[in-house]
Coordinates of N, CA and C and ligand atoms in Angstrom, one line a residue:
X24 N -9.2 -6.1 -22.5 CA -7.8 -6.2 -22.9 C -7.1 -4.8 -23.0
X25 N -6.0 -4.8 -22.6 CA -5.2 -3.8 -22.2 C -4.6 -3.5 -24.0
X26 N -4.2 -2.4 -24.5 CA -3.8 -2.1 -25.9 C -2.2 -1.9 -25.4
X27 N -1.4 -2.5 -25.9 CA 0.6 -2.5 -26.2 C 0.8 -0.9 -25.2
X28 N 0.1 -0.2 -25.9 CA 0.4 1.2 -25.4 C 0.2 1.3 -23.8
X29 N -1.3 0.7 -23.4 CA -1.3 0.7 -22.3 C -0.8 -0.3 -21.4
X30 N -0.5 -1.2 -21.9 CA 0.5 -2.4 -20.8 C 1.9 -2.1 -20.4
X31 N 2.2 -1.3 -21.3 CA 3.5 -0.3 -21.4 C 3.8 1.0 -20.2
X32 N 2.4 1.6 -20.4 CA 2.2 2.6 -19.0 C 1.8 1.9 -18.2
X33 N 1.5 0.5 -17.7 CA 1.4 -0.1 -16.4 C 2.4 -0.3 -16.2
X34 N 3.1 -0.2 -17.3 CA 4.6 -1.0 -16.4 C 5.4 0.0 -16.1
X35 N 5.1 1.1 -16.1 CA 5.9 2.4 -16.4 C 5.2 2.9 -15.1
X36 N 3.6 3.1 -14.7 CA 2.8 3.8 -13.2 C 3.2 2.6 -12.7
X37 N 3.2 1.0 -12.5 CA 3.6 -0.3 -11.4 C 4.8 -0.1 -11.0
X38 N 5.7 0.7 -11.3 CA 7.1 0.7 -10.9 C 7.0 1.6 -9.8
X39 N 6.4 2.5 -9.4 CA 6.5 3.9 -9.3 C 6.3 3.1 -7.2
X40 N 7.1 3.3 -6.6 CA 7.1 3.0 -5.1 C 6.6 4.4 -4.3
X41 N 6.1 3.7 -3.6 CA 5.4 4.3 -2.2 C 6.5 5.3 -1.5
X42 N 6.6 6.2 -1.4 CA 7.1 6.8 -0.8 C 7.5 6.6 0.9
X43 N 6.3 6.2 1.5 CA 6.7 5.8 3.1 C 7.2 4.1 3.4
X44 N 7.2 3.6 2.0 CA 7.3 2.4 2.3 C 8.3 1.9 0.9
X45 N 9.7 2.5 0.4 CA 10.1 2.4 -0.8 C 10.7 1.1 -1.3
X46 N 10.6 0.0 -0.4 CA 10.6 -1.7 -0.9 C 9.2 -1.7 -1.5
X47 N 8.1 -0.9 -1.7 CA 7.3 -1.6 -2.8 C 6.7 -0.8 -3.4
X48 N 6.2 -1.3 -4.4 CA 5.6 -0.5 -5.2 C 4.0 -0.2 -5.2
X49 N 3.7 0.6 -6.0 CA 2.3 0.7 -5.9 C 1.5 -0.2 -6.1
X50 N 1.8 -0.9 -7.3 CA 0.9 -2.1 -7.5 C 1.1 -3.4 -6.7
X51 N 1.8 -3.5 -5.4 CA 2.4 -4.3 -4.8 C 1.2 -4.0 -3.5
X52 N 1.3 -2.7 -3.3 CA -0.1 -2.2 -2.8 C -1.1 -2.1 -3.1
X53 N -1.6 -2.2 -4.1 CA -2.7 -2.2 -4.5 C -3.5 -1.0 -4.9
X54 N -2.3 -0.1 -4.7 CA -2.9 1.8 -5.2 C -3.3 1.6 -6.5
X55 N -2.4 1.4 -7.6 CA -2.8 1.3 -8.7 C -3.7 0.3 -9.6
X56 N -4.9 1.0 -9.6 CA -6.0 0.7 -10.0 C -5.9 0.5 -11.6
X57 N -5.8 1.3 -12.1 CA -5.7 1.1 -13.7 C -5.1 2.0 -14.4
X58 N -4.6 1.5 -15.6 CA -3.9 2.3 -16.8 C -4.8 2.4 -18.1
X59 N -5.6 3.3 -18.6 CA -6.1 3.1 -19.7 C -6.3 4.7 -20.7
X60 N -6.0 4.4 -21.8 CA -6.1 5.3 -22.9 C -7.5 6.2 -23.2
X61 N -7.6 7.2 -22.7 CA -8.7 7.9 -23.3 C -8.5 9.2 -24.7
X62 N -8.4 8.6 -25.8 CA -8.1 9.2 -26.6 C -6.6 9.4 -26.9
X63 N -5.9 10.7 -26.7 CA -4.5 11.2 -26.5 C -4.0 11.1 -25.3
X64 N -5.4 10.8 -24.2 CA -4.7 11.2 -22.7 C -4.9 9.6 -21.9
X65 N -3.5 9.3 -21.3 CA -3.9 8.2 -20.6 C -4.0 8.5 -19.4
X66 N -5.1 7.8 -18.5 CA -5.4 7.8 -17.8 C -5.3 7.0 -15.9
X67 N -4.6 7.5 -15.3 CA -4.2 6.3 -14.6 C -5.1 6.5 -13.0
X68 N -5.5 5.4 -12.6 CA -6.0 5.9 -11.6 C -5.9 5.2 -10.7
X69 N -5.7 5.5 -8.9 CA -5.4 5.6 -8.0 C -5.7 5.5 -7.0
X70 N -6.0 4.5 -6.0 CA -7.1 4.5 -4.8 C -6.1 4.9 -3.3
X71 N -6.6 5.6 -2.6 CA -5.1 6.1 -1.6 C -5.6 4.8 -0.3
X72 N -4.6 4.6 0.6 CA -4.9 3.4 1.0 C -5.3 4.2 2.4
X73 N -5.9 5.0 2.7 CA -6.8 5.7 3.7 C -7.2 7.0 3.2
X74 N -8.0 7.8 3.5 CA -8.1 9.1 3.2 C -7.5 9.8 3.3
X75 N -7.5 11.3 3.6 CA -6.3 12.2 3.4 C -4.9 11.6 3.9
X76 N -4.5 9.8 3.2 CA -3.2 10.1 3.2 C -2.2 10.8 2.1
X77 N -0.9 11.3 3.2 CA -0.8 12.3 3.1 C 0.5 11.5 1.8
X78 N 0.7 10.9 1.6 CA 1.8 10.1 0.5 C 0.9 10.1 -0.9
X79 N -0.7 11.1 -0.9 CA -1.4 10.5 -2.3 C -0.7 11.2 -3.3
X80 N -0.5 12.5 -2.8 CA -0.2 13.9 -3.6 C 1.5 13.0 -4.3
X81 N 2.3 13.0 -3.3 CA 3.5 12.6 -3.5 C 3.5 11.1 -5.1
X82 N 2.2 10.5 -4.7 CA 2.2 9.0 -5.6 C 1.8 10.0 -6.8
X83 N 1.0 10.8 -6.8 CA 0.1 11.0 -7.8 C 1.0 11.5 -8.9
X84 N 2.2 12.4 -7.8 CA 3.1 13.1 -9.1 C 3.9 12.5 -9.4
X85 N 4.1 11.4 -8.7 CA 5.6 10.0 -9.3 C 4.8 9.5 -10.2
X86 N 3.4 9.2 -10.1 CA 3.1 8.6 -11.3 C 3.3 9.4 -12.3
X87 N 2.6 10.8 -12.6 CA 2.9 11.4 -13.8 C 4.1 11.6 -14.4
X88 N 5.2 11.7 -13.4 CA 6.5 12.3 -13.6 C 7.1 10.7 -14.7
X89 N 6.7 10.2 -13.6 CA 7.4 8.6 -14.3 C 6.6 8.4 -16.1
X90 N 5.3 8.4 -16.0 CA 4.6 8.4 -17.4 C 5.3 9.2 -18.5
X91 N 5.6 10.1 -17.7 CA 6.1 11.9 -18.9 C 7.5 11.4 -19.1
X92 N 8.7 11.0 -18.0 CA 9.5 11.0 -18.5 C 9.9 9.4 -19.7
X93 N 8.5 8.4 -19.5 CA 8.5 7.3 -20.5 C 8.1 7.8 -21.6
X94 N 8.1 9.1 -22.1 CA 7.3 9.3 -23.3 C 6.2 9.6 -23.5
X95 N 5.3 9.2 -22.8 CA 3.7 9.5 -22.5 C 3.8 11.3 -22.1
X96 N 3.0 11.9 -23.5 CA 3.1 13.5 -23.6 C 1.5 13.7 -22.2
X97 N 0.6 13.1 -22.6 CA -0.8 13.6 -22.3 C -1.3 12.7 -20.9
X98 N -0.8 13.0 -20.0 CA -0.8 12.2 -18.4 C -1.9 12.7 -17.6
X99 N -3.2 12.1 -17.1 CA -3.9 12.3 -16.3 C -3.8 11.1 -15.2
X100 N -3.7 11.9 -14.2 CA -4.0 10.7 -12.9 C -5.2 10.9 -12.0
X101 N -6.3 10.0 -11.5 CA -7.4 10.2 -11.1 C -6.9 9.5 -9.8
X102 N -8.2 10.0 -8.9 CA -8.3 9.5 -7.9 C -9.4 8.8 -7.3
X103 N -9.3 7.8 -7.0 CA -10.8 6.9 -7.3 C -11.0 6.2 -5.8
X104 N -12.1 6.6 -5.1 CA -11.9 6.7 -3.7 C -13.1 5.5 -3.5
X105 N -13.8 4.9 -4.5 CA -14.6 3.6 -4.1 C -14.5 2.4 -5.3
X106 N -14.6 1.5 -4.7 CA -14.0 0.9 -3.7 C -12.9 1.3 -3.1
X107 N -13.2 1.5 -1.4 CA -12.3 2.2 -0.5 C -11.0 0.9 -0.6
X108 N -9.9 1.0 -0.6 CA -8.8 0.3 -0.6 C -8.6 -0.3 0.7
X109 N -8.4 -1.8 0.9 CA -8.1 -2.3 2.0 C -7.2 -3.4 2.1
X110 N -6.4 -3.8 3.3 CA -5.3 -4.7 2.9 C -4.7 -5.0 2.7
X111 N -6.3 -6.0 1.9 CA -6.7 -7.4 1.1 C -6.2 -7.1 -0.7
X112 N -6.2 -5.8 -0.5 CA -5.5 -5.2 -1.4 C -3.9 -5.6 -1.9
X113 N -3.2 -5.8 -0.8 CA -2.0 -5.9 -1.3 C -1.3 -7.0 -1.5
X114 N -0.1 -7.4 -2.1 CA -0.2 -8.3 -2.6 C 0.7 -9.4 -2.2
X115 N 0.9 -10.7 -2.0 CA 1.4 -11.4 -1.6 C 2.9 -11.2 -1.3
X116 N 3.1 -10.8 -2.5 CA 4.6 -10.3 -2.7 C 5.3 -8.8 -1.9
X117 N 4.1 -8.3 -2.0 CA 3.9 -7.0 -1.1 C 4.5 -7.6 0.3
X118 N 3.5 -8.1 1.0 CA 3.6 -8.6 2.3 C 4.8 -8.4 2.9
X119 N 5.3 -9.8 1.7 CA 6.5 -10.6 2.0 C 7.8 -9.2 1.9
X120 N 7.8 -8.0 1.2 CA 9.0 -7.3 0.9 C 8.4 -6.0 2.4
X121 N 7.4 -6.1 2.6 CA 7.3 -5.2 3.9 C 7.7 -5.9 5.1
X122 N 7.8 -7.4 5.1 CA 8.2 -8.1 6.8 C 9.9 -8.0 6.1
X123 N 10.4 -8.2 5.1 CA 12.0 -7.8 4.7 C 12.5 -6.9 5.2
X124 N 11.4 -5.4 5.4 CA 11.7 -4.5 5.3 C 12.0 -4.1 6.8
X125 N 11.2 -5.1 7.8 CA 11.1 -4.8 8.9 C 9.6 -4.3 9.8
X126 N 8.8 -4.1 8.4 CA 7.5 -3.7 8.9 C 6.1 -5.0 9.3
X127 N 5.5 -5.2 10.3 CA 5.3 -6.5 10.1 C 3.8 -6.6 9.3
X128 N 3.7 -7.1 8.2 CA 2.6 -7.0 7.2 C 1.1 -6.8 8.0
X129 N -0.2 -6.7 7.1 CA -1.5 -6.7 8.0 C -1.7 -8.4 7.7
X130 N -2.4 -8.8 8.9 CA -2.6 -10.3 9.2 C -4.4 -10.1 9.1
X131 N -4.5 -11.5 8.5 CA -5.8 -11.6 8.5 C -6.8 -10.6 7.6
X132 N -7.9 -10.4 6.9 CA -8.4 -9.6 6.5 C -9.4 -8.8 6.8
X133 N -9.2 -7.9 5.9 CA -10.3 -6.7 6.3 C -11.8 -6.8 6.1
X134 N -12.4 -6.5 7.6 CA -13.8 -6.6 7.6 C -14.6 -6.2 6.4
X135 N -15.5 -7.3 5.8 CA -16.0 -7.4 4.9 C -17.0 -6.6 5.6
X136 N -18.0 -6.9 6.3 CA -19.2 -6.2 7.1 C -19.2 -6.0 8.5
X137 N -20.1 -5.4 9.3 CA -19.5 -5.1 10.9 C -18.8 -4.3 11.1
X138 N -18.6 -3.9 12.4 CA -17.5 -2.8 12.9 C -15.8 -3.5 13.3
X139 N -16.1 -4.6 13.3 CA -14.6 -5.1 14.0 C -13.9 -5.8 13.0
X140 N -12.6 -5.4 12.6 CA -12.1 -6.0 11.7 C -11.1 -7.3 12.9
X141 N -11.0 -8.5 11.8 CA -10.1 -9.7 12.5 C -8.8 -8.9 13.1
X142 N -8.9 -9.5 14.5 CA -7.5 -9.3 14.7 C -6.8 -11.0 15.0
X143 N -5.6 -10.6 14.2 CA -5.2 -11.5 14.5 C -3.7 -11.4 15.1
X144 N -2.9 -12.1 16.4 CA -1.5 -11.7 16.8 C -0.9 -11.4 15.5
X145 N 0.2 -10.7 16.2 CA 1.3 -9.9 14.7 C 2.5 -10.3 15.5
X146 N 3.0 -10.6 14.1 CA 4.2 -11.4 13.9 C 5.3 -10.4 14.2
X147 N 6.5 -10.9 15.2 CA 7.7 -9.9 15.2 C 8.3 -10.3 14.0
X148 N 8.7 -9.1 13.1 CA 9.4 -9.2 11.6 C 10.6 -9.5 11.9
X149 N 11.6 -9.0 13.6 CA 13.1 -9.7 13.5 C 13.1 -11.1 14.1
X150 N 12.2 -11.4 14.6 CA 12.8 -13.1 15.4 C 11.2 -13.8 15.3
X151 N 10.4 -13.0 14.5 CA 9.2 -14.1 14.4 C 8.0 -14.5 15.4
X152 N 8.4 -14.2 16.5 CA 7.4 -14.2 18.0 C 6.1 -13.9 17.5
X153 N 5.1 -14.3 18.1 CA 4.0 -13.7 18.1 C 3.5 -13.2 19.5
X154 N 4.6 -13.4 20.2 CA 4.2 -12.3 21.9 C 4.6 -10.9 21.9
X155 N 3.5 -10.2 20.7 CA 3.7 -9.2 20.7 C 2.4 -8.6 21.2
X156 N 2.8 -7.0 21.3 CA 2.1 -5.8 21.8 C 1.9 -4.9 21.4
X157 N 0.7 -4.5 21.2 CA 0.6 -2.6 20.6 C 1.0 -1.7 21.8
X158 N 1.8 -0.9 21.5 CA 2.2 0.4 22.1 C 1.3 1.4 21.8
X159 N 1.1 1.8 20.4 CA 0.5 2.9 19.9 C 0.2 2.6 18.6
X160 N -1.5 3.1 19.1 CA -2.0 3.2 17.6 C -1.7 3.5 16.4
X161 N 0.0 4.5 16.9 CA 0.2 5.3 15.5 C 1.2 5.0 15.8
X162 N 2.2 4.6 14.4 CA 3.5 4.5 14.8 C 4.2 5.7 13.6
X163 N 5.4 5.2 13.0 CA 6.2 6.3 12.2 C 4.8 7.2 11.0
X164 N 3.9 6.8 10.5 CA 2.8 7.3 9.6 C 1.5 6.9 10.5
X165 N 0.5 7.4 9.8 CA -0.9 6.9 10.9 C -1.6 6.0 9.8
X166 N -0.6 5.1 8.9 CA -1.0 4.1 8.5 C -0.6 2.8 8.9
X167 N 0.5 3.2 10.1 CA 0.9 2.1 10.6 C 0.7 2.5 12.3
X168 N 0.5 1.2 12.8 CA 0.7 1.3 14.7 C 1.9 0.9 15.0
X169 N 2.4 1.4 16.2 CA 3.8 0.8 17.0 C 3.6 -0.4 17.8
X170 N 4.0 -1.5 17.4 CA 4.1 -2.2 18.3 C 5.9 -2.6 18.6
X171 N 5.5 -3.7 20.3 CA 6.6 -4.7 20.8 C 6.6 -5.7 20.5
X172 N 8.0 -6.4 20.9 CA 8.2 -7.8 21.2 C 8.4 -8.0 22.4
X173 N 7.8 -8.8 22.9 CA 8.1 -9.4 24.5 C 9.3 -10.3 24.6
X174 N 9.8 -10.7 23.4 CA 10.5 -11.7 23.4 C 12.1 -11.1 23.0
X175 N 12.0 -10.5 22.0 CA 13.3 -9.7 21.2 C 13.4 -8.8 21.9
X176 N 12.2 -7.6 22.3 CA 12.1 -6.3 23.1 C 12.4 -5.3 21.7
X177 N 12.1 -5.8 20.4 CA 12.5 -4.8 19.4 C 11.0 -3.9 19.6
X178 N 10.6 -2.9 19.0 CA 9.8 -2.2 19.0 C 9.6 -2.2 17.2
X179 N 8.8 -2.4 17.1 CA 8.1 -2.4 15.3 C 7.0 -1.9 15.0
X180 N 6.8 -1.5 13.3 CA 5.6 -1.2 13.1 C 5.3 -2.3 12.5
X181 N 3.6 -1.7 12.2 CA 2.8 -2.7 11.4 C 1.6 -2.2 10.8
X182 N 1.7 -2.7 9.8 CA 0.7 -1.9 8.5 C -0.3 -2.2 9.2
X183 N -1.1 -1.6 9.6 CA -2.7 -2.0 10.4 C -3.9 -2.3 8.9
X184 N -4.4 -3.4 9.6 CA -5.5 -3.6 8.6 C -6.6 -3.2 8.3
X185 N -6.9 -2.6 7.7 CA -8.0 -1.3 7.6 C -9.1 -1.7 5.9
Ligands
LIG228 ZN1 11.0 -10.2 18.2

């Protein structure tokens, strides 16, 4: 059970948006791991949704900033790198505000065991097609790939499933 104090700073680090992606939030992604009280200092901690990405630094200090300016004097943010974040991680509601956004969500989930995660076709986010195409592995961040539409001819990203 979470204590008043600490349901308070989740609602205070859950607000706190993604920087490359600012329709959602962290908890929407599934960064934010937990809020909890250690003594004077609460604790919040953090899973980055690949390694050296480079948006952790940026979350890490929205979180504190956001905690400090709610009143929370004594702010530590951790970073907690296992369970590696995937996803399966993010959240329904996530999804749905990244295909809003124009990005087209990750389909299917992430390899539980094995080398090959499911692929499954990806949805064009403006007209819905699934005759799409990867262009490049990497698209605007190297958390997302560039893909086409064959159909629209729009060019989109998509959160790759990792
Ligand atoms: Zn399309």
């Amino acid at each position: 059970m979470l204590s008043s104090v600490e349901s308070r700073a989740w609602e205070v680090a859950a607000a706190v948006v993604d920087p490359e992606v600012p329709v959602l939030t962290i908890a929407d992604l599934g960064v934010l791991r937990s809020v909890r009280a250690e003594g004077e200092t609460l604790v919040a901690t953090i899973t980055p949704t690949y390694s050296g990405c480079p948006a952790m630094d940026t979350i890490r200090d929205d979180v504190e900033l956001a905690l400090a300016a709610a009143g929370f004097a004594h702010v530590r943010v951790d970073l907690v790198l296992s369970p590696a974040w995937t996803t399966d991680w993010m959240s329904e509601d996530g999804k749905r505000k990244l295909e809003e956004y124009g990005i087209a969500p990750p389909t299917g989930r992430a390899r539980v065991r094995g080398p090959i995660p499911l692929a499954l076709a990806v949805r064009c986010p403006r007209c819905g097609s699934l005759n799409t195409r990867e262009v490049s592995r990497f698209g605007s961040t190297s958390c997302k790939s560039l893909f086409e539409c064959r159909d629209c001819l729009e060019p989109f990203d998509h959160f790759k499933v990792h």
